[in-house]
Coordinates of C-alpha atoms in Angstrom, one line a residue:
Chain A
X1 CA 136.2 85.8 122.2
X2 CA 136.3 87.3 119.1
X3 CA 138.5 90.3 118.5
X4 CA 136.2 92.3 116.2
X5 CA 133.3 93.8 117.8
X6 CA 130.4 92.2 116.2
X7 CA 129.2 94.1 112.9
X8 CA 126.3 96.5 113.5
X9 CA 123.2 94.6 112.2
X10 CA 121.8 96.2 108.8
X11 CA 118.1 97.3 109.4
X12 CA 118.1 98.9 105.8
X13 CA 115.2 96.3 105.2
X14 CA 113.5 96.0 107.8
X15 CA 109.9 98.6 108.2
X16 CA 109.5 101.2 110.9
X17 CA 107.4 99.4 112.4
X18 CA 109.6 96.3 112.5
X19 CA 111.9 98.7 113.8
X20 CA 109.7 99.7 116.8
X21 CA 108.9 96.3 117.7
X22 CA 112.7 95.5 118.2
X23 CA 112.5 98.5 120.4
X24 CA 109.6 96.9 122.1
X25 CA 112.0 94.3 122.9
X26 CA 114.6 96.8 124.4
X27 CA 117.2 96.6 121.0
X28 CA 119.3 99.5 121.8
X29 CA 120.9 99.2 118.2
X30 CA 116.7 99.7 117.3
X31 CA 116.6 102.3 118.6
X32 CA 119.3 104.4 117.2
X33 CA 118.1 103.4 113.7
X34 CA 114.6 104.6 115.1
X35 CA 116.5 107.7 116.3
X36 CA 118.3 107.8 112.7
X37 CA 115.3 107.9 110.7
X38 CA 113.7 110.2 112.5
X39 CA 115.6 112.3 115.1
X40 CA 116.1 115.1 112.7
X41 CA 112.5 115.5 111.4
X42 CA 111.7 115.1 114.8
X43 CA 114.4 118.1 116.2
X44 CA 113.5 120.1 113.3
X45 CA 109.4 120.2 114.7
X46 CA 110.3 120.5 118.3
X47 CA 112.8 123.8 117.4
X48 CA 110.0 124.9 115.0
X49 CA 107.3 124.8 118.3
X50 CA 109.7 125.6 121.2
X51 CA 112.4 127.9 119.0
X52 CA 114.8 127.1 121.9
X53 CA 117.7 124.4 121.1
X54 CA 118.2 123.7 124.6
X55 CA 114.6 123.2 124.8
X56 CA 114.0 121.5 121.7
X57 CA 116.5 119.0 122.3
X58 CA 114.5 118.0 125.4
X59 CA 111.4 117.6 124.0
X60 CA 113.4 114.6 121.7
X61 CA 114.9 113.2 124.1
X62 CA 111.7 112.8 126.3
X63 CA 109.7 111.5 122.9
X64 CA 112.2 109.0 121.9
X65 CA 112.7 108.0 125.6
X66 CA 108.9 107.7 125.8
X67 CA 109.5 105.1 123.0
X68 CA 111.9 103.4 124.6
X69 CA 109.5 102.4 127.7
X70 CA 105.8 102.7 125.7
X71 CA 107.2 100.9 122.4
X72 CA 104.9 97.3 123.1
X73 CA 102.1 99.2 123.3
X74 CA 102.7 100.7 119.6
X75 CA 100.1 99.0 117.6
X76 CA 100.8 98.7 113.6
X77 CA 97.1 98.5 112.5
X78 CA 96.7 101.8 114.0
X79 CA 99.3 104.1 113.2
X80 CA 102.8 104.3 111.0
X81 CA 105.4 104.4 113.4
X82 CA 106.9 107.8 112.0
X83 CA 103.7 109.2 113.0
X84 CA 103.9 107.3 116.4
X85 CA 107.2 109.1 116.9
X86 CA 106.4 112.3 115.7
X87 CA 103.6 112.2 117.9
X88 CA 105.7 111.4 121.0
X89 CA 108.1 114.2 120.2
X90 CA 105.6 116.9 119.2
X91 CA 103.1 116.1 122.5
X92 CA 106.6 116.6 124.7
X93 CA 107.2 120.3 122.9
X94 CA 103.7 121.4 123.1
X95 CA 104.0 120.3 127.0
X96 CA 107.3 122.5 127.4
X97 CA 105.8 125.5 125.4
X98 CA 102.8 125.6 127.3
X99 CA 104.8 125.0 130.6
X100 CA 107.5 128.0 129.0
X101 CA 104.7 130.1 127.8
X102 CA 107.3 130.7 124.5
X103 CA 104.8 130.6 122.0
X104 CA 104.9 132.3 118.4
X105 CA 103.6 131.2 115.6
X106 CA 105.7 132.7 113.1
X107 CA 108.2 130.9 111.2
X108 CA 111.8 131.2 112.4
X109 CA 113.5 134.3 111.1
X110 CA 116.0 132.2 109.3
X111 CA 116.8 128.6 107.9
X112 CA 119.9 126.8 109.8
X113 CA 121.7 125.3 107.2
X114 CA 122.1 121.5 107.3
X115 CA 125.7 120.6 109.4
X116 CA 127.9 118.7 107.2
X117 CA 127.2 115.6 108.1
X118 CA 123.9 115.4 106.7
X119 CA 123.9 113.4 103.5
X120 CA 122.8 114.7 100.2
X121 CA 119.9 111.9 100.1
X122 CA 118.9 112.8 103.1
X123 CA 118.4 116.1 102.5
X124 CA 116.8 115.8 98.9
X125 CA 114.3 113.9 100.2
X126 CA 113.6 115.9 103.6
X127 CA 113.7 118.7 101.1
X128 CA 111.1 117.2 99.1
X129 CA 108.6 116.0 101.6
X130 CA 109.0 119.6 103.1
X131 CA 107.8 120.8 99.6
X132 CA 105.0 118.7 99.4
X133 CA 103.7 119.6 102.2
X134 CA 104.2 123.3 102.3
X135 CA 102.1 123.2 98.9
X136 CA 99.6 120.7 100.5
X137 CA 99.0 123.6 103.3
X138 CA 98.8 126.6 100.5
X139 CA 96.2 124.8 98.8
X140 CA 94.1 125.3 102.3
X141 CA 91.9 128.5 103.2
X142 CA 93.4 131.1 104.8
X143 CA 91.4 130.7 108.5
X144 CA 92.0 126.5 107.9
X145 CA 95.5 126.9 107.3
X146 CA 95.7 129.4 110.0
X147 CA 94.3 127.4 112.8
X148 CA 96.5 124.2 112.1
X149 CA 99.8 126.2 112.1
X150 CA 98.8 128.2 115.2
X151 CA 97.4 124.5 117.2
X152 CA 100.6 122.2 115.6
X153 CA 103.3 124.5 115.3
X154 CA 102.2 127.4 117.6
X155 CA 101.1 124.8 120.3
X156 CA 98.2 127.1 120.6
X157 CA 94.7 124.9 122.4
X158 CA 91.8 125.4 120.4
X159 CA 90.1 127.5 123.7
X160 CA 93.6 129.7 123.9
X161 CA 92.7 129.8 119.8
X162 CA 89.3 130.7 119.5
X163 CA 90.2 133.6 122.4
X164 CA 93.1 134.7 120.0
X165 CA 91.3 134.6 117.2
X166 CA 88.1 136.4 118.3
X167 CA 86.1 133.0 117.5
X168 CA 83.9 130.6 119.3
X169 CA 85.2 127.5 119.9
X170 CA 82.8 125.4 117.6
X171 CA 84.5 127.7 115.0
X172 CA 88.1 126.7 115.9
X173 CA 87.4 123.1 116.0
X174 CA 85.2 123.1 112.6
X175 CA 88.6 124.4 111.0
X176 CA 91.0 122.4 112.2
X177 CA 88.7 119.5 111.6
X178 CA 88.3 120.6 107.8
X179 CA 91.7 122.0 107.1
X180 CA 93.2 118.1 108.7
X181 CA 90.9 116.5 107.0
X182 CA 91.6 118.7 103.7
X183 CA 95.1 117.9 104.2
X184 CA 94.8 114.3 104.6
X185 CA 93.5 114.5 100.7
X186 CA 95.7 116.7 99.6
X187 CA 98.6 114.5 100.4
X188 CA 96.7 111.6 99.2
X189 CA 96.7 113.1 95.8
X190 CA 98.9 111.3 93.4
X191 CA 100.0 114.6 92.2
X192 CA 101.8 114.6 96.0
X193 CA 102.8 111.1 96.1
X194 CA 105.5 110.3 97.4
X195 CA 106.5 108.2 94.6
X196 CA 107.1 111.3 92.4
X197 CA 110.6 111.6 93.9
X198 CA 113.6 110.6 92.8
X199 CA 116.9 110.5 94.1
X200 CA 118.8 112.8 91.9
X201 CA 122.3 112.1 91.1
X202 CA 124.2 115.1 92.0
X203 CA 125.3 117.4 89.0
X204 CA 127.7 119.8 90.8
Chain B
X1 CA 80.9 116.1 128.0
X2 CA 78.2 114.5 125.3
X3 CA 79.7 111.8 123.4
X4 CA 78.7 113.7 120.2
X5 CA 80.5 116.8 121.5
X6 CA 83.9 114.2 122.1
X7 CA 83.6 112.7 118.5
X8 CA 84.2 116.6 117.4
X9 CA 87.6 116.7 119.4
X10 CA 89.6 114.1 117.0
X11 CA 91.2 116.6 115.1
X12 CA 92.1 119.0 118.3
X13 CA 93.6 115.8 119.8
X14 CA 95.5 115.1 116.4
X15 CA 97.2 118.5 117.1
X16 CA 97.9 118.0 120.5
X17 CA 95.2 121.4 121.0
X18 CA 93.4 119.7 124.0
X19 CA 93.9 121.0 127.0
X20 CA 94.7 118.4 129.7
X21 CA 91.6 118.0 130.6
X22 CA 89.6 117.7 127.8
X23 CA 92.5 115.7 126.5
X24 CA 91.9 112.8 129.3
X25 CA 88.0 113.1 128.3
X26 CA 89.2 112.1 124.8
X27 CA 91.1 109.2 125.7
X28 CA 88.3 107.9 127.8
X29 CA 86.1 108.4 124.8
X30 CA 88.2 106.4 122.7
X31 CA 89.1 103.3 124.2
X32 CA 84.8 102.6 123.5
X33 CA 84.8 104.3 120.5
X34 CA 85.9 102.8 117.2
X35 CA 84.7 105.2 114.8
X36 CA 87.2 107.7 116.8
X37 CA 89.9 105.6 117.0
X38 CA 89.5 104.9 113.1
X39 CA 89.4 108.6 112.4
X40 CA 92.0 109.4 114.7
X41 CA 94.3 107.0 113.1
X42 CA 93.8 109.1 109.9
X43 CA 93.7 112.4 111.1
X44 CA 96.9 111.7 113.1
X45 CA 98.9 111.0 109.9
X46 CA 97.6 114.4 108.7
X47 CA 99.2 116.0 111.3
X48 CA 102.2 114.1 111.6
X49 CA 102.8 115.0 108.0
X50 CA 103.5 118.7 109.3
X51 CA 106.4 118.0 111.3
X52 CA 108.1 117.8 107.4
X53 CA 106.9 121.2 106.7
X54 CA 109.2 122.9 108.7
X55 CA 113.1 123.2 108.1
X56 CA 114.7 120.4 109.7
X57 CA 118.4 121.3 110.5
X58 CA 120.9 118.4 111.5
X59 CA 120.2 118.1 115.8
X60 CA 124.0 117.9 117.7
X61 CA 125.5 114.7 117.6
X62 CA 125.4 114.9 121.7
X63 CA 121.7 114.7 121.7
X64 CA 121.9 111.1 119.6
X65 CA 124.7 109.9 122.4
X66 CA 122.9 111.2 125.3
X67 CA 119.1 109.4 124.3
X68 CA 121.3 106.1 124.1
X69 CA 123.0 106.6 126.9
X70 CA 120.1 107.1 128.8
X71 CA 117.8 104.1 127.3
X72 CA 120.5 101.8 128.5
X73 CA 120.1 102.7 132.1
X74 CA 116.5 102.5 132.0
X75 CA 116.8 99.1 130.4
X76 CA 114.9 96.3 132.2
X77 CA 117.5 94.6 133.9
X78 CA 116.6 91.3 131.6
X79 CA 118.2 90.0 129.1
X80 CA 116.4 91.4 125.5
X81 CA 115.0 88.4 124.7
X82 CA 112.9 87.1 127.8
X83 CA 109.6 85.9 127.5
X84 CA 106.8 88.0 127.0
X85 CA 104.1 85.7 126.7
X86 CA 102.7 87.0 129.4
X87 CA 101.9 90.8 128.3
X88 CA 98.6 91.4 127.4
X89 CA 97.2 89.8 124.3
X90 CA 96.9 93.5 122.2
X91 CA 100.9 93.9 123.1
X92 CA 101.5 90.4 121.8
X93 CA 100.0 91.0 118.4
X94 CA 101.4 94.3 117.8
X95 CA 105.1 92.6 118.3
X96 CA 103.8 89.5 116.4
X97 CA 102.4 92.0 113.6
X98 CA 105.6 94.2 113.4
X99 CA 107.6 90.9 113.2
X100 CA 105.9 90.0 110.1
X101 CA 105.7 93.1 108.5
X102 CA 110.0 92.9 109.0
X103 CA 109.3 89.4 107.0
X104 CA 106.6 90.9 104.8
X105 CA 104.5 87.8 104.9
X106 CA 100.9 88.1 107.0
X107 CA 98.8 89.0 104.0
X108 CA 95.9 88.7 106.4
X109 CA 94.4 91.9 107.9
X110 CA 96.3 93.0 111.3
X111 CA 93.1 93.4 112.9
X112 CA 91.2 90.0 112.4
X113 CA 94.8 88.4 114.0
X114 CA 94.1 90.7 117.3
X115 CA 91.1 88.0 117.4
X116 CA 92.4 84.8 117.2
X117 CA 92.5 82.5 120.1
X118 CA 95.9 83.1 122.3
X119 CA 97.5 80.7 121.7
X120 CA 98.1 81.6 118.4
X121 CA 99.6 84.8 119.2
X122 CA 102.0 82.6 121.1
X123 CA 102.7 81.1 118.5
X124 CA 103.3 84.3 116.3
X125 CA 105.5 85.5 119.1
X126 CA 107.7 82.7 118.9
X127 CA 108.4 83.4 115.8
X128 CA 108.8 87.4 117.0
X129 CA 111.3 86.7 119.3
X130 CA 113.4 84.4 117.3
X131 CA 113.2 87.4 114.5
X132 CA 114.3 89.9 117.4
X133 CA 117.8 88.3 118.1
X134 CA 120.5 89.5 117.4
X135 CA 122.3 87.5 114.6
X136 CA 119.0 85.6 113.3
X137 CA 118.7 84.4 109.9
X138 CA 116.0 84.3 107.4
X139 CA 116.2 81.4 104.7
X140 CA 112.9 82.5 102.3
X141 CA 111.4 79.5 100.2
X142 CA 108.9 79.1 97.7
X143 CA 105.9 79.2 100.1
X144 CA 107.3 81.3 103.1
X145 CA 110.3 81.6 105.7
X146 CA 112.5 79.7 108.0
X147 CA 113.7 81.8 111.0
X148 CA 116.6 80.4 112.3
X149 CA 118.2 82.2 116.0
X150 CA 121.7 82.4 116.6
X151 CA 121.0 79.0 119.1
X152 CA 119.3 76.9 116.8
X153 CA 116.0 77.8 117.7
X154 CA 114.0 78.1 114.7
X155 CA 110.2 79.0 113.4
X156 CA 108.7 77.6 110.1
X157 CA 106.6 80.8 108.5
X158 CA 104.5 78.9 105.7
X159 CA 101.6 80.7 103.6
X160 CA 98.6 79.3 101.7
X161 CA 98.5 76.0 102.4
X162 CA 95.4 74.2 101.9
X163 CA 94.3 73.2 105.6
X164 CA 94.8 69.8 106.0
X165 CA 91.8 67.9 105.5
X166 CA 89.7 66.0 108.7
X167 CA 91.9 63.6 110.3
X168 CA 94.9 64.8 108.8
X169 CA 97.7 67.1 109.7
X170 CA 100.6 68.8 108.7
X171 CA 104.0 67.3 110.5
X172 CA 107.2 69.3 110.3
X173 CA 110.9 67.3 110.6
X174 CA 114.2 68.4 111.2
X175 CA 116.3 66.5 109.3
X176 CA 120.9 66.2 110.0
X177 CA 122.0 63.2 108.8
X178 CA 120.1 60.9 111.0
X179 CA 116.5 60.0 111.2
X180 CA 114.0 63.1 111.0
X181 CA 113.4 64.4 114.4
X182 CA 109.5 65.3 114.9
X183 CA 109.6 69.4 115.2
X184 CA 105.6 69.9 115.7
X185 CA 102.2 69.8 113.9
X186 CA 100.0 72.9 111.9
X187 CA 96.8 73.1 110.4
X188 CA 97.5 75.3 107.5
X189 CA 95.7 77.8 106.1
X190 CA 96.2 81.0 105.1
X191 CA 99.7 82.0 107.1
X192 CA 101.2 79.2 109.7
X193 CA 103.5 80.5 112.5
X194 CA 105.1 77.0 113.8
X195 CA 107.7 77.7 116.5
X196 CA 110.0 74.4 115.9
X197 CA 110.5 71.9 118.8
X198 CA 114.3 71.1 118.8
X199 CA 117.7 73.1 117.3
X200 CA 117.9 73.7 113.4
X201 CA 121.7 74.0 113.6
X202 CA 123.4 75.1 109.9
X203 CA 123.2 72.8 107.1
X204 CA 120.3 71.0 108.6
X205 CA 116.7 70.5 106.4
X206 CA 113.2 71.2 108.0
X207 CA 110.7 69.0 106.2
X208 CA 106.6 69.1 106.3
X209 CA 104.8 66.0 105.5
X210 CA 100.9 65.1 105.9
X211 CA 100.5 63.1 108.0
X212 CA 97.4 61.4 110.1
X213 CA 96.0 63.3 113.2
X214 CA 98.0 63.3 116.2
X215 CA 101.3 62.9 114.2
X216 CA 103.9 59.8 113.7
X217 CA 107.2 59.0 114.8
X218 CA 108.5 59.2 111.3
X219 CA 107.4 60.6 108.0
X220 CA 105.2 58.2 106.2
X221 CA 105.2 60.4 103.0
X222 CA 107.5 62.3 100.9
X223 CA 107.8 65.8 102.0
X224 CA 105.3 68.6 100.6
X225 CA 108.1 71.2 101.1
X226 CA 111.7 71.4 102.0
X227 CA 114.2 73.8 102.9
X228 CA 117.5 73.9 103.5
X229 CA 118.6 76.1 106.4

């Protein structure tokens, strides 16, 4: 036996999705890199939809757990595993909103400043994707805009929607349709590539 | 519902704004219905993009502890590396698939290998599962990879080679000193997953010749490609 515990395996290189398929083949060590990548995106949505820590925590537990058992059936031609994840975790908070009928779709009253540990790349480039996409969404009509923050973040259903909003249904849909779908180019847009950041050395 | 009232519901079901109902309605709509599924997959990446709009502060350490701690109970009481052969064929591919995205080779499309025959995907999942274990190695040459497992269990990954012509075939060796052992036979083509009979232990050689159909009991040409594991 050796008396150094084997060195944690690097997945630096490896894809998210070759990261979920050594999940699918119940690699606990895969799944904390899963849970690395993407626990804190994935936190930061559910406490956006359930504004509840206690809460919020659940709902990423239960989507990364639902990974755990579900990952064979992730399919790579369909989806990007950080959007099979998100998915997971955001379906689990819209469940426990509904269930805790908690729902507001403002913003939180105030940012929580990153703990400590959070490193500064990390953190550049969260703050950057949250950027794009912030100016992705102003770029959207008012009512389009609207009914994606009120569905996604709000965990709103487009029949509790269109009663909200004084709408029909068709309406509602036709919105979120055109705002996702308005989105999807929007981010598509060289101009919001994700190749136009850079990891900054830090000045101060 | 009318199927043209379901294709409508894509972007609803993007942002989880189904209600359970109509939600299960969906899902039976789209296991028959591609051009759903295709926008779906897009529309779906929309959405996702939204979880990085909000502030995302750092969750407590516990919760990271806690997921982990809880995965490893509900492990399958198997060892990680057992068998699945015999999961259904989509499952297989998606492993297989992920397993060469981690070895970026597969230039093919994902979707035309969720058609080939079965045994094929076998084939690819050998190659998955060596990949999987902990403490594999990857030895890249020129025209693909060797996967080697920590037990000697190894996979040849070879891309673009010209099929071999009728009556022909390829023949990969494994070569330690003695005589080359015969380690199995391939067509070609575009990507070749061949799982390796016999242990590739370190230092060894894995060889590919052409050789006639069926294979020989020992190389009758000088080796197309080499590489040294």
């Amino acid at each position: 036996m050796s008396e150094y515990r084997p060195m944690a395996r690097t997945f630096a290189h490896l894809s998210d999705e070759a990261i979920v398929a050594l999940v699918a083949r119940s690699d606990e060590e895969a799944l904390a890199e899963l849970y690395d990548r993407f626990g804190r995106v994935a936190y930061g949505l559910a406490l956006r939809v359930l504004r509840d820590d206690k809460l919020a925590e659940d709902a990423v537990q239960e989507g990364f757990l639902t990974a755990w058992r579900n990952a064979d059936r992730f399919m790579p031609e369909r989806a990007k595993a950080s959007t099979w994840i998100l998915t997971l975790v955001h379906r689990r908070a819209v469940d426990l909103v509904r269930r805790e009928d908690r729902r507001r779709a403002e913003p939180l009253a105030e940012g929580v400043e990153p703990a400590p540990t959070a490193s500064v790349e990390d953190d550049a480039w969260l703050r950057f994707e949250r950027e794009r996409v912030q100016a992705a969404l102003r770029q959207l009509p008012d009512q389009q805009r609207e009914a994606l923050e009120l569905a996604y973040y709000g965990g709103f259903s487009q029949s509790e929607l269109a009663e909200r909003l004084g709408q029909p249904v068709g309406t509602i849909k036709s919105r979120m349709f055109t705002g996702l779908a308005r989105l999807r180019e929007l981010l598509a847009e060289p101009g919001n590539g994700e190749t136009a950041w850079k990891p900054t050395p830090s000045t101060t | 519902m009318e199927a043209n009232a379901l294709h409508d519901l894509t972007a609803a079901y993007a942002l989880d704004a189904l209600d359970v109902d109509d939600a299960r309605e969906y899902e039976a709509h789209l296991s028959h219905c591609d051009r759903c599924r295709d926008e779906l997959a897009s529309l779906s990446e929309a959405a996702g993009a939204l979880a990085y709009a909000t502030e995302a502060p750092m969750p407590p350490p516990e919760l990271r502890a806690r997921i982990l701690q809880q995965a490893r109970r509900e492990r399958p009481n198997v060892v990680p590396l057992r068998p699945r052969w015999a999961v259904p064929v989509a499952a297989a591919a998606a492993v297989a698939a992920c397993a060469a995205i981690a070895l970026g080779i597969w230039a093919v499309s994902l979707s035309s290998k969720l058609d080939r025959r079965d045994a094929a995907l076998a084939r690819e999942q050998r190659v998955a599962a060596i990949l999987a274990q902990p403490g594999s190695r990857t030895i890249p040459f020129a025209r693909g990879t060797l996967v080697v497992g920590k037990a000697g269990d190894a996979a040849l990954v070879v891309q673009h080679l010209e099929r071999a012509p009728t009556g022909r075939t390829y023949e990969a060796w494994i070569s330690a000193g003695g005589p080359p052992r015969r380690a199995g036979l391939f067509n070609g083509g575009q990507n070749s997953a061949v799982p390796l009979k016999g242990s590739v232990q370190s230092g060894a050689s894995v060889l590919v010749t052409v050789e006639k159909a069926g294979g020989v009991d020992a190389p009758t040409q000088k080796p197309i490609l080499s590489v040294q594991s």
